[in-house]
PDB file of C-alpha atoms in Angstrom:
ATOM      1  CA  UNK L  11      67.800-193.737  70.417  1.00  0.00           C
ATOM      2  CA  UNK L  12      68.572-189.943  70.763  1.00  0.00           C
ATOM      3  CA  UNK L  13      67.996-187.995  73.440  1.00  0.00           C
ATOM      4  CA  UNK L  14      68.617-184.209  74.845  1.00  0.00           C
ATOM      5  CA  UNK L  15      69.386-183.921  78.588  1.00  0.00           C
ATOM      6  CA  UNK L  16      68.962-180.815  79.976  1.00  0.00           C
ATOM      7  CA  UNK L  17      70.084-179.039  83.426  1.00  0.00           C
ATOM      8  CA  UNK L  18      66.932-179.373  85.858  1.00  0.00           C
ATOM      9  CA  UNK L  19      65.324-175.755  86.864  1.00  0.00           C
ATOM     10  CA  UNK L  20      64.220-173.685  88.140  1.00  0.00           C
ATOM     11  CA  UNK L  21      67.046-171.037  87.671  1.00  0.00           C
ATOM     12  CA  UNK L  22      66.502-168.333  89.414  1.00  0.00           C
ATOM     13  CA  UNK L  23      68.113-164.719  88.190  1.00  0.00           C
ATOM     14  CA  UNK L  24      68.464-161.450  89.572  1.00  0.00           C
ATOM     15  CA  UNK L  25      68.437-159.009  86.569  1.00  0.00           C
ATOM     16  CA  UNK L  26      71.595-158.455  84.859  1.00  0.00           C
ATOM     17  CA  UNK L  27      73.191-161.296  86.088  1.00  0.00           C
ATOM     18  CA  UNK L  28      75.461-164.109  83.325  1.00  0.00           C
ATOM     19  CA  UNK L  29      72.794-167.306  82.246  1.00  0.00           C
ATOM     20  CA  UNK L  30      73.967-170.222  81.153  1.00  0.00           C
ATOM     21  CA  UNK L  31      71.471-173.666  80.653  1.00  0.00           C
ATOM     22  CA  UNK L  32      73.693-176.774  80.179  1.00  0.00           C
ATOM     23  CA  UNK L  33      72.411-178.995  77.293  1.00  0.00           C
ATOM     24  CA  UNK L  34      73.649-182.481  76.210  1.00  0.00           C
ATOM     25  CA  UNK L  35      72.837-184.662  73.700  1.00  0.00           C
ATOM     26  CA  UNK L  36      73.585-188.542  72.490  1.00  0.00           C
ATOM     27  CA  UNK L  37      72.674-188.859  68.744  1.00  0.00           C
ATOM     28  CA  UNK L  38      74.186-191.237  66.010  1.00  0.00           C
ATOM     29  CA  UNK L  39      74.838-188.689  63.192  1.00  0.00           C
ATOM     30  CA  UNK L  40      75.179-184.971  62.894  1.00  0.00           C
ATOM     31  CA  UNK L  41      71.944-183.829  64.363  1.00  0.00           C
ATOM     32  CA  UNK L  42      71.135-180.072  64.145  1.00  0.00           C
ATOM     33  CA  UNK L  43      70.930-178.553  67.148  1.00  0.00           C
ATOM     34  CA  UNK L  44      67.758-176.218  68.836  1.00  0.00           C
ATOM     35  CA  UNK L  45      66.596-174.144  71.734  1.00  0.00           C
ATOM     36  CA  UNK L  46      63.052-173.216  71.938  1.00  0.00           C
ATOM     37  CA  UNK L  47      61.775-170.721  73.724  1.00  0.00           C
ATOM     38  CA  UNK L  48      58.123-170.832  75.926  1.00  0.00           C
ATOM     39  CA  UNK L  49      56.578-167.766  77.149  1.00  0.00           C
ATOM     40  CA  UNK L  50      54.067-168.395  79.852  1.00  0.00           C
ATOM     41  CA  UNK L  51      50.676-169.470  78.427  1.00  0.00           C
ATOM     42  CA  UNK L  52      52.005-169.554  75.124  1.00  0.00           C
ATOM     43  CA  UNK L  53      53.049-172.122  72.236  1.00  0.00           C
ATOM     44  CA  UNK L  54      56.842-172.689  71.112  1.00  0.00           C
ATOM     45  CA  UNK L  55      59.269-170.132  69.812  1.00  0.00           C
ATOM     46  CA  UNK L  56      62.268-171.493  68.400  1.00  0.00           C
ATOM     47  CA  UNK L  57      65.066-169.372  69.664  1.00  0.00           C
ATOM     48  CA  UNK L  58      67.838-169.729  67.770  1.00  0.00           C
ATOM     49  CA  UNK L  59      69.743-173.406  66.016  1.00  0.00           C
ATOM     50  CA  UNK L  60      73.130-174.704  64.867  1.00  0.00           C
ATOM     51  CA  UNK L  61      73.247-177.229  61.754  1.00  0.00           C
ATOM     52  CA  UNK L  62      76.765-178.117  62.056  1.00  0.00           C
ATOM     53  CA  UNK L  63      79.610-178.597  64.293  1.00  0.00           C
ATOM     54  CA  UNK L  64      81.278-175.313  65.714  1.00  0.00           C
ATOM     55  CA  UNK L  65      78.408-173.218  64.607  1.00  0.00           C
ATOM     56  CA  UNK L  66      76.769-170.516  66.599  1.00  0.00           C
ATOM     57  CA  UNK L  67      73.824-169.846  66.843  1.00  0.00           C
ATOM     58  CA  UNK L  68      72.305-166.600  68.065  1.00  0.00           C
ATOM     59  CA  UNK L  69      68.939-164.286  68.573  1.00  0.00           C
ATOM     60  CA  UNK L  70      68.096-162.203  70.914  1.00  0.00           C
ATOM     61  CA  UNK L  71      71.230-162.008  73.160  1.00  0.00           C
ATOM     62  CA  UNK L  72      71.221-165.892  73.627  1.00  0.00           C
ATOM     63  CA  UNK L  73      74.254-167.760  72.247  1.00  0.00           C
ATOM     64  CA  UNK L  74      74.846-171.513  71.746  1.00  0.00           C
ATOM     65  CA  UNK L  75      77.891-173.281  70.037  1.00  0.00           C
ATOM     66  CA  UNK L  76      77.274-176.728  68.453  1.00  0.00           C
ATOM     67  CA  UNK L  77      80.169-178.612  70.269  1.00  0.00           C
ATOM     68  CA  UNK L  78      80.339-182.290  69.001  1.00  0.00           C
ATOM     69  CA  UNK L  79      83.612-182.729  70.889  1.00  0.00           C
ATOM     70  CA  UNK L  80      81.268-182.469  74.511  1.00  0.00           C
ATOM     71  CA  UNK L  81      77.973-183.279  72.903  1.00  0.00           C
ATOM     72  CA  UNK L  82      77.220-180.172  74.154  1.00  0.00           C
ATOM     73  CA  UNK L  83      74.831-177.159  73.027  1.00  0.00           C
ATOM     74  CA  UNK L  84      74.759-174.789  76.272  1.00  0.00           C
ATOM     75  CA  UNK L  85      72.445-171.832  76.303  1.00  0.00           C
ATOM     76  CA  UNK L  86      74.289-168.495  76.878  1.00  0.00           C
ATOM     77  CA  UNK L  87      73.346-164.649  77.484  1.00  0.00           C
ATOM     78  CA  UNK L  88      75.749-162.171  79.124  1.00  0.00           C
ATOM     79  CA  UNK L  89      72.728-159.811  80.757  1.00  0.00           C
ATOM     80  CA  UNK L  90      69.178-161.380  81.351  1.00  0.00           C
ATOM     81  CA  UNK L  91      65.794-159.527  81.421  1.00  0.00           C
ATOM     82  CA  UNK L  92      62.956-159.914  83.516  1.00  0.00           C
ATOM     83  CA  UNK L  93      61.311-160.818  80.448  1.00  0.00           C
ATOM     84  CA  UNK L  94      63.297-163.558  79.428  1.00  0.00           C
ATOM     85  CA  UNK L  95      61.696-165.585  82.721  1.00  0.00           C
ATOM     86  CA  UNK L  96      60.224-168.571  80.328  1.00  0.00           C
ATOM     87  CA  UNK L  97      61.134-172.205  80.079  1.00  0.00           C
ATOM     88  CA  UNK L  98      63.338-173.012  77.409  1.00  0.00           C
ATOM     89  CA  UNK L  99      64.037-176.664  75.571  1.00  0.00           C
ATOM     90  CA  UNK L 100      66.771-177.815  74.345  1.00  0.00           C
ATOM     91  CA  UNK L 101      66.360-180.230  71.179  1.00  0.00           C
ATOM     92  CA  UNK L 102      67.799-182.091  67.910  1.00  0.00           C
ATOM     93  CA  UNK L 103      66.479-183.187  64.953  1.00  0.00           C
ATOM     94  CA  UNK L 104      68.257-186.152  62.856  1.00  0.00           C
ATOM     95  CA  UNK L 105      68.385-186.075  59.170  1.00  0.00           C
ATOM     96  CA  UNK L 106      65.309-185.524  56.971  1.00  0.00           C
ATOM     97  CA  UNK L 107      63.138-186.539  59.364  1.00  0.00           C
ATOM     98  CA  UNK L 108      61.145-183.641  60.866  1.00  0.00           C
ATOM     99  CA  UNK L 109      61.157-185.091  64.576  1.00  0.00           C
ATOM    100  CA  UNK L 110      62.317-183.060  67.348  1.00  0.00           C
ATOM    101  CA  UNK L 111      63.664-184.643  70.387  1.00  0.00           C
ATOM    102  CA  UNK L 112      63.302-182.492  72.950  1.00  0.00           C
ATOM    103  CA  UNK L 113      65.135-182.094  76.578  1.00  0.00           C
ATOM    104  CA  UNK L 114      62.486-182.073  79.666  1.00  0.00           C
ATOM    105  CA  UNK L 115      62.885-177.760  79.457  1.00  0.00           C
ATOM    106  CA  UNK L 116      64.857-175.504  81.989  1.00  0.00           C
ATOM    107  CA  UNK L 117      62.324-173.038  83.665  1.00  0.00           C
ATOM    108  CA  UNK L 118      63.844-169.585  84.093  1.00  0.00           C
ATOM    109  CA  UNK L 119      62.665-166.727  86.634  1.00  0.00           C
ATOM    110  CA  UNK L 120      64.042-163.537  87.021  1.00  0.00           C
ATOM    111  CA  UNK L 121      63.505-161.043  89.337  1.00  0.00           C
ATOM    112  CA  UNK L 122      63.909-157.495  89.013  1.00  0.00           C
TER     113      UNK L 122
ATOM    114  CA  UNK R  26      50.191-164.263  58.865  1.00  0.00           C
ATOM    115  CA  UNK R  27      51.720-167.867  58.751  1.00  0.00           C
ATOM    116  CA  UNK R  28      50.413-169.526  61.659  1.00  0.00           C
ATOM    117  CA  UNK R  29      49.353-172.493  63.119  1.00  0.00           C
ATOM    118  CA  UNK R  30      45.832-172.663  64.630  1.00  0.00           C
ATOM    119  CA  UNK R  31      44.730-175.072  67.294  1.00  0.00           C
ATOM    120  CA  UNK R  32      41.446-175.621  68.662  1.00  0.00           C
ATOM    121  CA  UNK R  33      40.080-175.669  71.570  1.00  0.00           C
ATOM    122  CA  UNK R  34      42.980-174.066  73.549  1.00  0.00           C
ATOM    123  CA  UNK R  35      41.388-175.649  76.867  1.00  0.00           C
ATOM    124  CA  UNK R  36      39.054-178.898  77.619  1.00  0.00           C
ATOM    125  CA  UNK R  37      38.318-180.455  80.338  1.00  0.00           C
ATOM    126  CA  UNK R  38      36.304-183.812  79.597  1.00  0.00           C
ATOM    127  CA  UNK R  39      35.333-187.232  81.185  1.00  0.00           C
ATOM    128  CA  UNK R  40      36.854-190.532  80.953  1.00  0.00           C
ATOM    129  CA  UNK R  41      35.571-192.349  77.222  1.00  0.00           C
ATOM    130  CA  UNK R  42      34.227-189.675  75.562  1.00  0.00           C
ATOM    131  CA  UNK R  43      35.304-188.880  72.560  1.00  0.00           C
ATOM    132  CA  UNK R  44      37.342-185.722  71.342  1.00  0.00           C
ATOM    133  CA  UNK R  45      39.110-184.068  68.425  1.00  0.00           C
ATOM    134  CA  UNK R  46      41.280-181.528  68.460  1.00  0.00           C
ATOM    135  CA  UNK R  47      41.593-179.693  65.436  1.00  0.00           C
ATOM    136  CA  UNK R  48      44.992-178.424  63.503  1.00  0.00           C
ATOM    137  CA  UNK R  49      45.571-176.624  60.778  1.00  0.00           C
ATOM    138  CA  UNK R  50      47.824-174.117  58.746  1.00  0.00           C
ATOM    139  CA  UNK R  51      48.087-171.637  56.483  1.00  0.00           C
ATOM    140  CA  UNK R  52      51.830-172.242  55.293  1.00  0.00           C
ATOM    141  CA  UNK R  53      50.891-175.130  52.862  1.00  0.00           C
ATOM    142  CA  UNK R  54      53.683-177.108  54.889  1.00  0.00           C
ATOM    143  CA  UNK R  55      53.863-180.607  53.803  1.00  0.00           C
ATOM    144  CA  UNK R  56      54.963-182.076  57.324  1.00  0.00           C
ATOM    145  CA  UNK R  57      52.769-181.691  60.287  1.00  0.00           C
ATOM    146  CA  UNK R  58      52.916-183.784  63.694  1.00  0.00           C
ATOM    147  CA  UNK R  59      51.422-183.572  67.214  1.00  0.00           C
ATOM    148  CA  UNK R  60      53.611-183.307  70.561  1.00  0.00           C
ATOM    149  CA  UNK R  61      52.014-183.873  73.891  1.00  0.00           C
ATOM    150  CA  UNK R  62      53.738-182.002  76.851  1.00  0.00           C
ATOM    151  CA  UNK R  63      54.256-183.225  80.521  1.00  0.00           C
ATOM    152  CA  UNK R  64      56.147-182.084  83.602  1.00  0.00           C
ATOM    153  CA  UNK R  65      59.661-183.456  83.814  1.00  0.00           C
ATOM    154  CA  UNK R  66      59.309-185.413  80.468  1.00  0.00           C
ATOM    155  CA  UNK R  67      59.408-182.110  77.848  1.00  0.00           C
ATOM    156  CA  UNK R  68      57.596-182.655  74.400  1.00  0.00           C
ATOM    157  CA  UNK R  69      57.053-186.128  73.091  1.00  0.00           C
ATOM    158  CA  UNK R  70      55.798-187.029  69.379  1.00  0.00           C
ATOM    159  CA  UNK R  71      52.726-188.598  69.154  1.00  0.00           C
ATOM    160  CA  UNK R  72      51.720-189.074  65.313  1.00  0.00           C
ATOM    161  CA  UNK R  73      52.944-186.997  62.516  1.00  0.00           C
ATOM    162  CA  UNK R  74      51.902-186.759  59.161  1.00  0.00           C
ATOM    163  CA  UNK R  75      54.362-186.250  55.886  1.00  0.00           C
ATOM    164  CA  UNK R  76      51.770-185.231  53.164  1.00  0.00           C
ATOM    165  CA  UNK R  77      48.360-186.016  52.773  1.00  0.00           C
ATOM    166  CA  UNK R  78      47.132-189.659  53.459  1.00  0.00           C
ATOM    167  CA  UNK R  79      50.472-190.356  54.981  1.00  0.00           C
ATOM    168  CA  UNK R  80      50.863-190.567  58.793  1.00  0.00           C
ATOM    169  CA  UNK R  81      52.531-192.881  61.015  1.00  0.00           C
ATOM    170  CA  UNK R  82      53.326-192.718  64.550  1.00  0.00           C
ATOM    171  CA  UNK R  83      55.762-191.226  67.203  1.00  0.00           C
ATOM    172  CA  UNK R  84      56.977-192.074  70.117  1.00  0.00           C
ATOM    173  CA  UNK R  85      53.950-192.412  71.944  1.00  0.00           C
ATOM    174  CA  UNK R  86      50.951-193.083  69.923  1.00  0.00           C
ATOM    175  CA  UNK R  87      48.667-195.000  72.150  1.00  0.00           C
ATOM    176  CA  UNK R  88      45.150-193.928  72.504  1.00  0.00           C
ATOM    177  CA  UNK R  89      45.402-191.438  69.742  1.00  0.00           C
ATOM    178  CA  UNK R  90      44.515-191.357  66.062  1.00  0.00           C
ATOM    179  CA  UNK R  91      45.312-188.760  63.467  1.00  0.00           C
ATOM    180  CA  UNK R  92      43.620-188.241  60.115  1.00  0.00           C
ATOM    181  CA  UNK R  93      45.415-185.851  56.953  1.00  0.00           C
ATOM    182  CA  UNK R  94      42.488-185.886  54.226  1.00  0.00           C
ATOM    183  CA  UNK R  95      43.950-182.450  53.333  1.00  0.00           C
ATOM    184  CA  UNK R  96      47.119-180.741  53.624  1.00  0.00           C
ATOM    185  CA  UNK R  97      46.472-177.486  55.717  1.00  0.00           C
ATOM    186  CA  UNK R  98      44.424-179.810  58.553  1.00  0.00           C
ATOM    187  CA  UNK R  99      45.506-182.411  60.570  1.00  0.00           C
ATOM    188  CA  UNK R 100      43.134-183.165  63.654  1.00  0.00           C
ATOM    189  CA  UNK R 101      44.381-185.201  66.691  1.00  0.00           C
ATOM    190  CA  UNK R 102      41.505-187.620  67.579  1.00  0.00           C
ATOM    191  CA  UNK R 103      41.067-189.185  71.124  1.00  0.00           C
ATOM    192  CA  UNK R 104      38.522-192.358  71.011  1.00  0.00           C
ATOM    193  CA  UNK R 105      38.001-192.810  74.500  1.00  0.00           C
ATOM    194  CA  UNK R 106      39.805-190.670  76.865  1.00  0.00           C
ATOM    195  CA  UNK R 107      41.656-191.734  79.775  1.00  0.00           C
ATOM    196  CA  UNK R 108      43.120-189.267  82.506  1.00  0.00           C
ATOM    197  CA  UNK R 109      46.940-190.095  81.839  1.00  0.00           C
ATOM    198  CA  UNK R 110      46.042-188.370  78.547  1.00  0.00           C
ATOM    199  CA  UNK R 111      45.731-185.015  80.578  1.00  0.00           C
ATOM    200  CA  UNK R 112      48.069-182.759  78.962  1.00  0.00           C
ATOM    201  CA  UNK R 113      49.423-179.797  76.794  1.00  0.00           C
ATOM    202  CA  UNK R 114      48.922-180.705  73.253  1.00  0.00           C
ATOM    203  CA  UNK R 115      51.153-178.894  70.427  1.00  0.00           C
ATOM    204  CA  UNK R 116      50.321-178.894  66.827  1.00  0.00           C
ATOM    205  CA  UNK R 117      53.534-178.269  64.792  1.00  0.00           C
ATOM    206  CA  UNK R 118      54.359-177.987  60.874  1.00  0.00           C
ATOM    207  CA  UNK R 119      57.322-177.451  58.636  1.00  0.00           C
ATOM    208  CA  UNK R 120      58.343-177.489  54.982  1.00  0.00           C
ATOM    209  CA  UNK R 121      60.525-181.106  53.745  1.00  0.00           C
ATOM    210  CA  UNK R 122      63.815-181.035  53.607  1.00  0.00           C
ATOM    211  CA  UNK R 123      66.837-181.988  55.727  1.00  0.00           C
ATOM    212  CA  UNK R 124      65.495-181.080  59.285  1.00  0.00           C
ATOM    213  CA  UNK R 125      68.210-179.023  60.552  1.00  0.00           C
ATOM    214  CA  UNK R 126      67.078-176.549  57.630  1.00  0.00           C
ATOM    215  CA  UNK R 127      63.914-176.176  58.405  1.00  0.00           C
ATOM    216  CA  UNK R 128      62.033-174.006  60.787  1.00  0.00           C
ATOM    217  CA  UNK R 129      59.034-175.316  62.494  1.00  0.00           C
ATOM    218  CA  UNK R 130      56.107-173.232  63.211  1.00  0.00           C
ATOM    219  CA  UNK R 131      53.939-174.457  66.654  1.00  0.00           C
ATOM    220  CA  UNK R 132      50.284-174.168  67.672  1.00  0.00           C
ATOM    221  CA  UNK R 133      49.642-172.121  70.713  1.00  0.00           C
ATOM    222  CA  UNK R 134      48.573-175.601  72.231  1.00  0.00           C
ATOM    223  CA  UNK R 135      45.485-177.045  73.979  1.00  0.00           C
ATOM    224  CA  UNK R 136      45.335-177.969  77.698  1.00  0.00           C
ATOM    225  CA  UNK R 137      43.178-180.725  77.834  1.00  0.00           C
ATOM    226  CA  UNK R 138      41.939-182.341  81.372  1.00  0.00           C
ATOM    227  CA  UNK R 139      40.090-185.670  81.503  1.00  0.00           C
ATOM    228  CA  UNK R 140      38.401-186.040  84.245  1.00  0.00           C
TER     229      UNK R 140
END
């Protein structure tokens, strides 16, 4: 079936510094592609998405390009905030089913 | 607002008695589902629900039941709890259509401990 693999955290960031969170996927089909965000003690957020191949998707600073060559939809921001410290999920949903598949989440910290 | 509401936000319980969770919002979204949340294994589906009086189950439906008598509620019911159900429960809903156009709008979740 499909499935999301994400890098394992925690990443750990000094403020300022380049983030990137590897994401993978196996999917028959032309998923779309998600990252959702989760602030501590909160629900889900989603953070930005890609519906096709080569897209971009982007909110907030964070950038992710829906590669279907690599199977690949890595997280990206050029400058992180102490506020962005949050775990963050990669997922996909497959056709018109409503289902996310979700990676295990990437816990980020950083530090002033 | 749109929002989805979940209550309780926290529970802690015993082993076999019996618990619902309640769902429900205020986007008249036809779709709603449940995730459960563990360490190292992200969200899973448990049951979801495409309109009222249809549900059917995700990926890992045992020891739950759902109910969808109307279209803004959808409660997660647990029989007879067991402690590997301890875990962070998400409510989530969404409008039809092809998924990857579609924006889904998550509960604040419950942390529920069984004891």
């Amino acid at each position: 079936g499909d499935s999301v693999t994400q890098m394992e955290g925690p990443v750990t960031l000094s403020e300022e510094a380049f983030l990137t969170i590897n994401c993978t996927y196996t999917a028959t089909g032309y998923p779309s592609l998600f990252w959702y965000v989760q602030y501590p003690g909160e629900g889900l957020q989603l953070l930005l998405k890609a519906t096709k191949a080569d897209d971009k998707g982007s909110n907030k600073g964070f950038e992710a390009t829906y590669r279907k060559e690599t199977t690949s939809f890595h997280l990206e921001k050029g400058s992180v905030q102490v506020s962005d410290s949050a775990v963050y999920f990669c997922a996909l949903i497959q056709g018109s089913f409503q289902k996310l598949v979700f990676g295990t989440g990437t816990r980020l910290l950083v530090s002033p | 607002e749109a929002q989805v509401t979940q209550n309780p936000r926290y529970l802690i319980t015993v082993t076999g008695k019996k618990l619902t969770v309640t769902c429900s919002q205020n986007m008249n979204h036809e779709y709603m589902s449940w995730y459960r949340q563990d360490p190292g294994l992200g969200l899973r589906q448990i049951y979801y629900s495409m309109n009222v009086e249809v549900t059917d189950k995700g990926d890992v439906p045992e020891g739950y039941k759902v109910s969808r008598k109307e279209k803004r509620n959808f409660p997660l019911i647990l029989e007879s709890p067991s402690p590997n159900q301890t875990s962070l429960y998400f409510c989530a809903s969404s409008s039809p259509g092809v998924g990857g156009g579609r924006k889904q709008f998550f509960g604040p979740g419950t942390r529920l401990t069984v004891l």
